mmCIF file of N, CA and C in Angstrom:
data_model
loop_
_atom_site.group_PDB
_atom_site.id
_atom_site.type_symbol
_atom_site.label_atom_id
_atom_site.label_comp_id
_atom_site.label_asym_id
_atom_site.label_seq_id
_atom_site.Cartn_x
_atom_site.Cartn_y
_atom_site.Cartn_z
ATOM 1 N N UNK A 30 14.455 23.266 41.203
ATOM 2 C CA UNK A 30 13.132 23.443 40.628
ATOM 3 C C UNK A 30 12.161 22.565 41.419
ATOM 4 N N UNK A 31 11.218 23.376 41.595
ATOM 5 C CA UNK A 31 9.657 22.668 42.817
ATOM 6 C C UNK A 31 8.768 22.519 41.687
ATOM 7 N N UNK A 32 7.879 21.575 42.102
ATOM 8 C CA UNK A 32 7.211 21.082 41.379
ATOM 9 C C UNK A 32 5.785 21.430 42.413
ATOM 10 N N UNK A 33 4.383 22.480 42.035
ATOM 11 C CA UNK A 33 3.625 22.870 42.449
ATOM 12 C C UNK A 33 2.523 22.184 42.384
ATOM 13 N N UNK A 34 1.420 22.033 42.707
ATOM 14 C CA UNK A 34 0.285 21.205 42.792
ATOM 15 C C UNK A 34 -0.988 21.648 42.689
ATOM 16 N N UNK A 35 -1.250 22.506 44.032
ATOM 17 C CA UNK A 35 -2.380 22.982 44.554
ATOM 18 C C UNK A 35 -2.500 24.867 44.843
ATOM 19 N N UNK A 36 -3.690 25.354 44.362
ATOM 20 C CA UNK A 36 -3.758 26.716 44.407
ATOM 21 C C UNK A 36 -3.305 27.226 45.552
ATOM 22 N N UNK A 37 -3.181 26.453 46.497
ATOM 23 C CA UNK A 37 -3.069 26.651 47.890
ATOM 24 C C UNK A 37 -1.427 26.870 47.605
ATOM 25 N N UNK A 38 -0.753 25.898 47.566
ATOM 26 C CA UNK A 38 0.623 25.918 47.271
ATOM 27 C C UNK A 38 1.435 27.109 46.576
ATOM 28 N N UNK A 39 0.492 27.677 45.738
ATOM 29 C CA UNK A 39 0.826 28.397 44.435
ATOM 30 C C UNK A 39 0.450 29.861 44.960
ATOM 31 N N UNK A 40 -0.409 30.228 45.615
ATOM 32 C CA UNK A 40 -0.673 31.271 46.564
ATOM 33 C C UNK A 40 0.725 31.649 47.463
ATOM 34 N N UNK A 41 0.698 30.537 48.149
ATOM 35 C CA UNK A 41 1.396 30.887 49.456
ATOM 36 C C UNK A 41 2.823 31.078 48.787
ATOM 37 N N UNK A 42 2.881 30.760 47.375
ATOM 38 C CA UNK A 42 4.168 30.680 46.594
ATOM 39 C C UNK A 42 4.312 32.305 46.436
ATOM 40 N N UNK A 43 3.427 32.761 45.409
ATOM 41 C CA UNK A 43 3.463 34.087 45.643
ATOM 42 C C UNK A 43 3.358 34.938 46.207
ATOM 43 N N UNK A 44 2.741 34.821 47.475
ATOM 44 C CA UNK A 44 2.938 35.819 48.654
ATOM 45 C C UNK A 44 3.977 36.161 49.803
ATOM 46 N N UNK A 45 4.981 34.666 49.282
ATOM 47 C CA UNK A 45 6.358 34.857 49.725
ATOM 48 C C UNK A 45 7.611 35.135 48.890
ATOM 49 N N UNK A 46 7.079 34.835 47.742
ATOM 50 C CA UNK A 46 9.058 34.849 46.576
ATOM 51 C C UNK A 46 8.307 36.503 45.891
ATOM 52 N N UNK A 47 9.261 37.660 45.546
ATOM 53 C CA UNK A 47 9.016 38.682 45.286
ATOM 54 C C UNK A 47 8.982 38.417 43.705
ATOM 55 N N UNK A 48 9.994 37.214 43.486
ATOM 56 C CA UNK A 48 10.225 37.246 41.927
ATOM 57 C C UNK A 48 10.606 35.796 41.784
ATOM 58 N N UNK A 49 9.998 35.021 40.862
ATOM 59 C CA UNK A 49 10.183 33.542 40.789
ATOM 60 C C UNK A 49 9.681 33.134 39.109
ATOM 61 N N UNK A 50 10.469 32.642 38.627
ATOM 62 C CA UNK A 50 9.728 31.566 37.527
ATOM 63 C C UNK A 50 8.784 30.532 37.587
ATOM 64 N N UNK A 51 7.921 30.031 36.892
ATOM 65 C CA UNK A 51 6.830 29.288 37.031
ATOM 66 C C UNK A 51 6.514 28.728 35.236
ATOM 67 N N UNK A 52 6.436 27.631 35.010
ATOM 68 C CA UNK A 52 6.489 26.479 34.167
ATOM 69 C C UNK A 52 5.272 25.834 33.970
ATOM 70 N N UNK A 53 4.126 25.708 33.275
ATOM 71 C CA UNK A 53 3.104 24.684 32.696
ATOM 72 C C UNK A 53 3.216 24.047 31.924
ATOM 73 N N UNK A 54 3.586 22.609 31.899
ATOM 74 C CA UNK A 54 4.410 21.786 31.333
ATOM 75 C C UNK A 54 3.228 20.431 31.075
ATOM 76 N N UNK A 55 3.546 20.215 29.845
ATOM 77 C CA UNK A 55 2.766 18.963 29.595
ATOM 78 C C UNK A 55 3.401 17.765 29.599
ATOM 79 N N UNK A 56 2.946 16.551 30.498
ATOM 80 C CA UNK A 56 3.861 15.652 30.421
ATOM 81 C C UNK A 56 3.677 14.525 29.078
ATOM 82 N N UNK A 57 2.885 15.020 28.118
ATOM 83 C CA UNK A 57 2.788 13.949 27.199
ATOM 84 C C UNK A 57 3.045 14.528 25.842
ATOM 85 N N UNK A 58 3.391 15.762 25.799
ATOM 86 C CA UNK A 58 3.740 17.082 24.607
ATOM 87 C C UNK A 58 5.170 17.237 24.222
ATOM 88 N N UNK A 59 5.399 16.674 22.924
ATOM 89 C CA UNK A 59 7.039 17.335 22.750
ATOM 90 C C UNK A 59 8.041 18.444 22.489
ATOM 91 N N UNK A 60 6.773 19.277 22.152
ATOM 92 C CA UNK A 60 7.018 20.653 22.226
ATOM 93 C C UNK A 60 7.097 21.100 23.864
ATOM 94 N N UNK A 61 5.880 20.690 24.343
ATOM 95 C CA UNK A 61 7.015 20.988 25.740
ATOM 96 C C UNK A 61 7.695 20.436 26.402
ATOM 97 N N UNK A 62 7.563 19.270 26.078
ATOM 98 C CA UNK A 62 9.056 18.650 27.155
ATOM 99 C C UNK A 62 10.542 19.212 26.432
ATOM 100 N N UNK A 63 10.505 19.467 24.880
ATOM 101 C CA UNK A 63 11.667 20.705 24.633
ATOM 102 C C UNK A 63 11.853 22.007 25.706
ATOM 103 N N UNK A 64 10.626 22.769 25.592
ATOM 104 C CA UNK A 64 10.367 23.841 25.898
ATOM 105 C C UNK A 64 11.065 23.760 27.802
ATOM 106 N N UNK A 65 10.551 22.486 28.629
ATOM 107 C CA UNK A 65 10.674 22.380 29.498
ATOM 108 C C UNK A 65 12.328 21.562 29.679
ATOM 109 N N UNK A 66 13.111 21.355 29.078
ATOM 110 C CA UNK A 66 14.561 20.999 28.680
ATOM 111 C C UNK A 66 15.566 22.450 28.889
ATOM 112 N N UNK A 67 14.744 23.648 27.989
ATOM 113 C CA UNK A 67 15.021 25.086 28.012
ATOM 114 C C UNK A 67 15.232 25.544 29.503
ATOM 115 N N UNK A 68 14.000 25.798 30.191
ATOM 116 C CA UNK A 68 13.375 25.971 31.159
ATOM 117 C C UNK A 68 14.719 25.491 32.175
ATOM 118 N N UNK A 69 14.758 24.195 32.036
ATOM 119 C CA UNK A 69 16.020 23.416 33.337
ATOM 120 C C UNK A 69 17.218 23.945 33.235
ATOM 121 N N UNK A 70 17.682 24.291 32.021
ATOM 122 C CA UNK A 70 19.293 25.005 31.534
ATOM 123 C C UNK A 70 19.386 26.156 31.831
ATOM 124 N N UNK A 71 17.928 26.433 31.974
ATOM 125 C CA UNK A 71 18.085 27.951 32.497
ATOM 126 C C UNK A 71 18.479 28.277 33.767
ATOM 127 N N UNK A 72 17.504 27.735 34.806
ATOM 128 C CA UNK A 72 17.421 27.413 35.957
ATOM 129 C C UNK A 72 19.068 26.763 36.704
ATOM 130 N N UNK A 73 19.488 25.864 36.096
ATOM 131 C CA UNK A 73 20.614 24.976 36.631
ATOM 132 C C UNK A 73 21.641 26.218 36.255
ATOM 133 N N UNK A 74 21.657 27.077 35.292
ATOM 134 C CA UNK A 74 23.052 28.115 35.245
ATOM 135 C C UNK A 74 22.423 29.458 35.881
ATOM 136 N N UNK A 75 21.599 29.266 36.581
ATOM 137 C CA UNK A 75 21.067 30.434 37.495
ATOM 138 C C UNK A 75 20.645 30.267 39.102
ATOM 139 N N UNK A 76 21.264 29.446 39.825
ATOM 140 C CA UNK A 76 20.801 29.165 40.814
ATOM 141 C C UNK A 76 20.309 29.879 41.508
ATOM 142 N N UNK A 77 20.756 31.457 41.487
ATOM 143 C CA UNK A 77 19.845 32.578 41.986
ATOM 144 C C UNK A 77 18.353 32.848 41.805
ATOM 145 N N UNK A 78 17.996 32.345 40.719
ATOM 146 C CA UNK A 78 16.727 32.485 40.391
ATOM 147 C C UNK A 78 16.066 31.173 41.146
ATOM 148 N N UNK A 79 14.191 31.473 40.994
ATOM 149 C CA UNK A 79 13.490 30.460 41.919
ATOM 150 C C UNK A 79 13.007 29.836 40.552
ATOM 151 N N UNK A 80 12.627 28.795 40.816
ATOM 152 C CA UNK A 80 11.864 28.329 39.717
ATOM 153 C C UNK A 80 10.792 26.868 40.431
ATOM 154 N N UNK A 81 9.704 27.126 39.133
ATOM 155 C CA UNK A 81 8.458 26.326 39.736
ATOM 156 C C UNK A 81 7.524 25.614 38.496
ATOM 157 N N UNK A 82 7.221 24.848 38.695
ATOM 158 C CA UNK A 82 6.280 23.859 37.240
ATOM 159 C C UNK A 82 5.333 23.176 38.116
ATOM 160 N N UNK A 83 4.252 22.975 37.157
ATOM 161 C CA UNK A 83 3.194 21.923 37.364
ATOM 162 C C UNK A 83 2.960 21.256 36.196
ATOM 163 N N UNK A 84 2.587 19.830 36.497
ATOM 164 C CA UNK A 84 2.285 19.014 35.674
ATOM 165 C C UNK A 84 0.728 19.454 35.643
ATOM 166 N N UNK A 85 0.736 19.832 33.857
ATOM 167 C CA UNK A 85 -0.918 20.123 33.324
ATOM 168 C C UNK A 85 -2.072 18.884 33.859
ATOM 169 N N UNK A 86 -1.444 17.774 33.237
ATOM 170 C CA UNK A 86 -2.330 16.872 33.699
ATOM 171 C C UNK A 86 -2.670 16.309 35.163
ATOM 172 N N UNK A 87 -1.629 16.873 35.992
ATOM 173 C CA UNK A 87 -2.146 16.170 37.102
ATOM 174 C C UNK A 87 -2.511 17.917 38.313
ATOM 175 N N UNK A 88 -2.719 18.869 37.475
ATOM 176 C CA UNK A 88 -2.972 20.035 38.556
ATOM 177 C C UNK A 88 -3.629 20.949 37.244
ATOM 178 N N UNK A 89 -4.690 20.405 37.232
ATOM 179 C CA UNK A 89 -5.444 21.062 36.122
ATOM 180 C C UNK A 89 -6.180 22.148 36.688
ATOM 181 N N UNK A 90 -6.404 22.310 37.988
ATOM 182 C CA UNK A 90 -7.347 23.426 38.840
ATOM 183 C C UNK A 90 -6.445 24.406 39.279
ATOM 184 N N UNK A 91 -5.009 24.274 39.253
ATOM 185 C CA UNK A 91 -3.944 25.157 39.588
ATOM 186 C C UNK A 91 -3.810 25.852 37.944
ATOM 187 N N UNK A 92 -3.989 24.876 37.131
ATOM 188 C CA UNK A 92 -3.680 25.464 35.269
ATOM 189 C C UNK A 92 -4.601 26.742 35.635
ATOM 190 N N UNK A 93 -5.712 26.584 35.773
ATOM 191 C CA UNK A 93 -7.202 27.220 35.214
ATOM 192 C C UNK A 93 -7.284 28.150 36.372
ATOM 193 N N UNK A 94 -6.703 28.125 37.716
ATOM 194 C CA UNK A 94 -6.792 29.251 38.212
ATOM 195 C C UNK A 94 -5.991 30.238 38.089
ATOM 196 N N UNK A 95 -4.569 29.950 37.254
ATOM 197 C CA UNK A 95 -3.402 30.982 37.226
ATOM 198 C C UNK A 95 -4.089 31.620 35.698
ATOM 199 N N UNK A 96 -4.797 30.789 34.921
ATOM 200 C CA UNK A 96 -5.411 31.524 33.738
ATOM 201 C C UNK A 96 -6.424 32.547 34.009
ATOM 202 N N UNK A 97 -7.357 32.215 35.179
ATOM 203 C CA UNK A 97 -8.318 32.803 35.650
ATOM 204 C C UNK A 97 -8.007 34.038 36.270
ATOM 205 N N UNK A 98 -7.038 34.293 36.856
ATOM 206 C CA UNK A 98 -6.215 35.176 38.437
ATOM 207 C C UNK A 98 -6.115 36.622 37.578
ATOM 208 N N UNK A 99 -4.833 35.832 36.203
ATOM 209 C CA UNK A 99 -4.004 36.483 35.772
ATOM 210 C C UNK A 99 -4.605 36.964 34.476
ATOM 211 N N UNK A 100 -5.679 36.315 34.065
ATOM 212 C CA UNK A 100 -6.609 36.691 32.692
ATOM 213 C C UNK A 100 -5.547 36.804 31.392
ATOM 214 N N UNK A 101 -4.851 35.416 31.597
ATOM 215 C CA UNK A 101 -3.536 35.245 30.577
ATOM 216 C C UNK A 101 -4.206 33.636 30.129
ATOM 217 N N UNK A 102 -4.489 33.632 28.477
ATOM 218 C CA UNK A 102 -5.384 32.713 28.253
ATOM 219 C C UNK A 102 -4.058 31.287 28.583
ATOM 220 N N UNK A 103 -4.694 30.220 28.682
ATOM 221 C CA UNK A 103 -3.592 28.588 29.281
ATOM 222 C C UNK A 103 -3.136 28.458 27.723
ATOM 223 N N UNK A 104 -2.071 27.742 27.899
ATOM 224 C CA UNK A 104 -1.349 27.512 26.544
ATOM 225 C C UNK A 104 -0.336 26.453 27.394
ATOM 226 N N UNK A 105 -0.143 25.206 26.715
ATOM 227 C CA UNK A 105 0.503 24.393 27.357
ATOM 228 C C UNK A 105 1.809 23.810 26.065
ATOM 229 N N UNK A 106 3.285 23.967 26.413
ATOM 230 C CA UNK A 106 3.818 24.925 27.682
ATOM 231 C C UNK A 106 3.263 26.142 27.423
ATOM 232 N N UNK A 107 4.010 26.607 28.912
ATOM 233 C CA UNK A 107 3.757 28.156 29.330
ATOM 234 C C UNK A 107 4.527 28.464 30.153
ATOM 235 N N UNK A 108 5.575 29.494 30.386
ATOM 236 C CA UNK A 108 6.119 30.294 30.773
ATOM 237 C C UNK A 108 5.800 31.103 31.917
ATOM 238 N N UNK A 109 6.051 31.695 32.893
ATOM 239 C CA UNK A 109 5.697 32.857 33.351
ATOM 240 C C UNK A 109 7.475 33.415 34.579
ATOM 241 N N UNK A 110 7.733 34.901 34.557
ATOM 242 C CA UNK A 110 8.358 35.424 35.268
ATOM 243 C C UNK A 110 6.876 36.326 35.855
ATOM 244 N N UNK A 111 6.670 35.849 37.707
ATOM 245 C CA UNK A 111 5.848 36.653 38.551
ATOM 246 C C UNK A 111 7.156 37.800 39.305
ATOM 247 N N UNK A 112 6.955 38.709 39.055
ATOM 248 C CA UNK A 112 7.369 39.284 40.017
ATOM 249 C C UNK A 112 6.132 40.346 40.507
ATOM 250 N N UNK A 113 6.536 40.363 42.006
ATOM 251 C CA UNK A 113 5.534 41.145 43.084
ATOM 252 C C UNK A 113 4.166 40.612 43.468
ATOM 253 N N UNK A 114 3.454 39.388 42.566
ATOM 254 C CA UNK A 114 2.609 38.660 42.632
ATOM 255 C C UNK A 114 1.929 38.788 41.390
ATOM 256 N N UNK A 115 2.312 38.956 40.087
ATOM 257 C CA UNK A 115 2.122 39.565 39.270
ATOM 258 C C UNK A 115 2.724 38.985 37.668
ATOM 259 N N UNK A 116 2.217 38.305 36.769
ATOM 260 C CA UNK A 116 3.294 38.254 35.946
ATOM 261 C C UNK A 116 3.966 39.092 35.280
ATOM 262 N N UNK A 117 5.084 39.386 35.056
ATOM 263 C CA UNK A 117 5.713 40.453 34.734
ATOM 264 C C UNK A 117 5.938 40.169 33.021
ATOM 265 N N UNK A 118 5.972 38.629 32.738
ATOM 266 C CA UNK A 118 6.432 38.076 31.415
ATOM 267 C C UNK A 118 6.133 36.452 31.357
ATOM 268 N N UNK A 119 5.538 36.015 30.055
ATOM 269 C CA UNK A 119 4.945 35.285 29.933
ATOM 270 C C UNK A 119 5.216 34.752 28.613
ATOM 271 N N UNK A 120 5.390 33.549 28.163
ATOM 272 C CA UNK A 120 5.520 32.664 26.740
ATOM 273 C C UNK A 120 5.348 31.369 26.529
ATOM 274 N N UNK A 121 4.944 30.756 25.287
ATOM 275 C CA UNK A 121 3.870 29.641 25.172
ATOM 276 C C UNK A 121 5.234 29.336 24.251
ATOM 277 N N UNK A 122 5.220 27.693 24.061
ATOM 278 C CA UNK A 122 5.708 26.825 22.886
ATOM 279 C C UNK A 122 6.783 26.854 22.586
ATOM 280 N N UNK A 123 6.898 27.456 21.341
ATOM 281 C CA UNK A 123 8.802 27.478 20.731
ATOM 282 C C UNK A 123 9.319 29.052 21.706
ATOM 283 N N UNK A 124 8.604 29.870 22.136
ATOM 284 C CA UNK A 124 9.419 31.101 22.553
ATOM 285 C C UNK A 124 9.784 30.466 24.215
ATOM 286 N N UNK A 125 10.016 29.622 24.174
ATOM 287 C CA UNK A 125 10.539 29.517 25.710
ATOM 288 C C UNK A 125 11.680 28.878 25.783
ATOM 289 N N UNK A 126 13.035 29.155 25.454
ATOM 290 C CA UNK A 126 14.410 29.384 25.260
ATOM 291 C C UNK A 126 15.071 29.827 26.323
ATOM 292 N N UNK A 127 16.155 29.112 26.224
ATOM 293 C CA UNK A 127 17.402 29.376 27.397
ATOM 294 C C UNK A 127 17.570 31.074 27.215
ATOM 295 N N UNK A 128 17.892 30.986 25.869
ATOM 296 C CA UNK A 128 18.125 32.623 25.878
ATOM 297 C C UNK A 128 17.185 33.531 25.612
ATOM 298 N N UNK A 129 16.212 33.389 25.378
ATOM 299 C CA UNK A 129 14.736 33.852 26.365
ATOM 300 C C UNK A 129 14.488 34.465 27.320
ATOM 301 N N UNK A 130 14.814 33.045 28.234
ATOM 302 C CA UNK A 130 15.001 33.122 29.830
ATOM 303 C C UNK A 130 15.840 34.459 30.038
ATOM 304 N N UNK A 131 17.163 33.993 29.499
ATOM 305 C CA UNK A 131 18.400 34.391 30.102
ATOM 306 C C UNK A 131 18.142 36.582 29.901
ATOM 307 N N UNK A 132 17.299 36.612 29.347
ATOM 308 C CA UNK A 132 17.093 38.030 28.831
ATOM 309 C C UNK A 132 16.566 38.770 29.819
ATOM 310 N N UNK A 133 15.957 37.867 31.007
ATOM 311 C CA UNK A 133 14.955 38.115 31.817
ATOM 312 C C UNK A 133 16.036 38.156 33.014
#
């Protein structure tokens, strides 16, 4: 799991992985640092899959442009499966579960 920053980063993210997970994670929230606990179990028994997070507080212009892009209102956590550059699937708070994930 990469840890993303900059729109720049997050671009060039999607214009190369066809299909990747992506994580908005609050580092001071306990609902999501659960949510983001989910997220890692998922990831660690899927090594096939890509996976990607930003810290809300410290890439707040990366938050507000994937809200902006994708016209998917911010909700912190947040979820997203992009595939094609695109989110394909998306979930906020308690719905972001290993077996959630694993459905995907």
């Amino acid at each position: 799991m990469q840890k993303i920053e900059t729109v720049q980063e997050f671009e060039q993210l999607s214009e190369t992985n066809s299909r990747f997970f992506f994580m908005k994670h609050s580092l001071t929230c306990p609902v999501s640092s659960n949510a983001f606990n989910e997220y890692q179990a998922f990831l660690n028994k899927h090594e096939e899959e890509e996976g990607y997070y930003l810290a809300v507080q410290e890439s707040r212009e990366l938050s507000n442009h994937i809200a902006e892009k994708y016209g998917i209102k911010h909700e912190s956590p947040q979820a997203f499966l992009f595939i094609e550059g695109k989110p394909g699937w998306n979930a906020s708070h308690w719905n972001i579960t290993e077996n959630e994930l694993n459905k995907l």
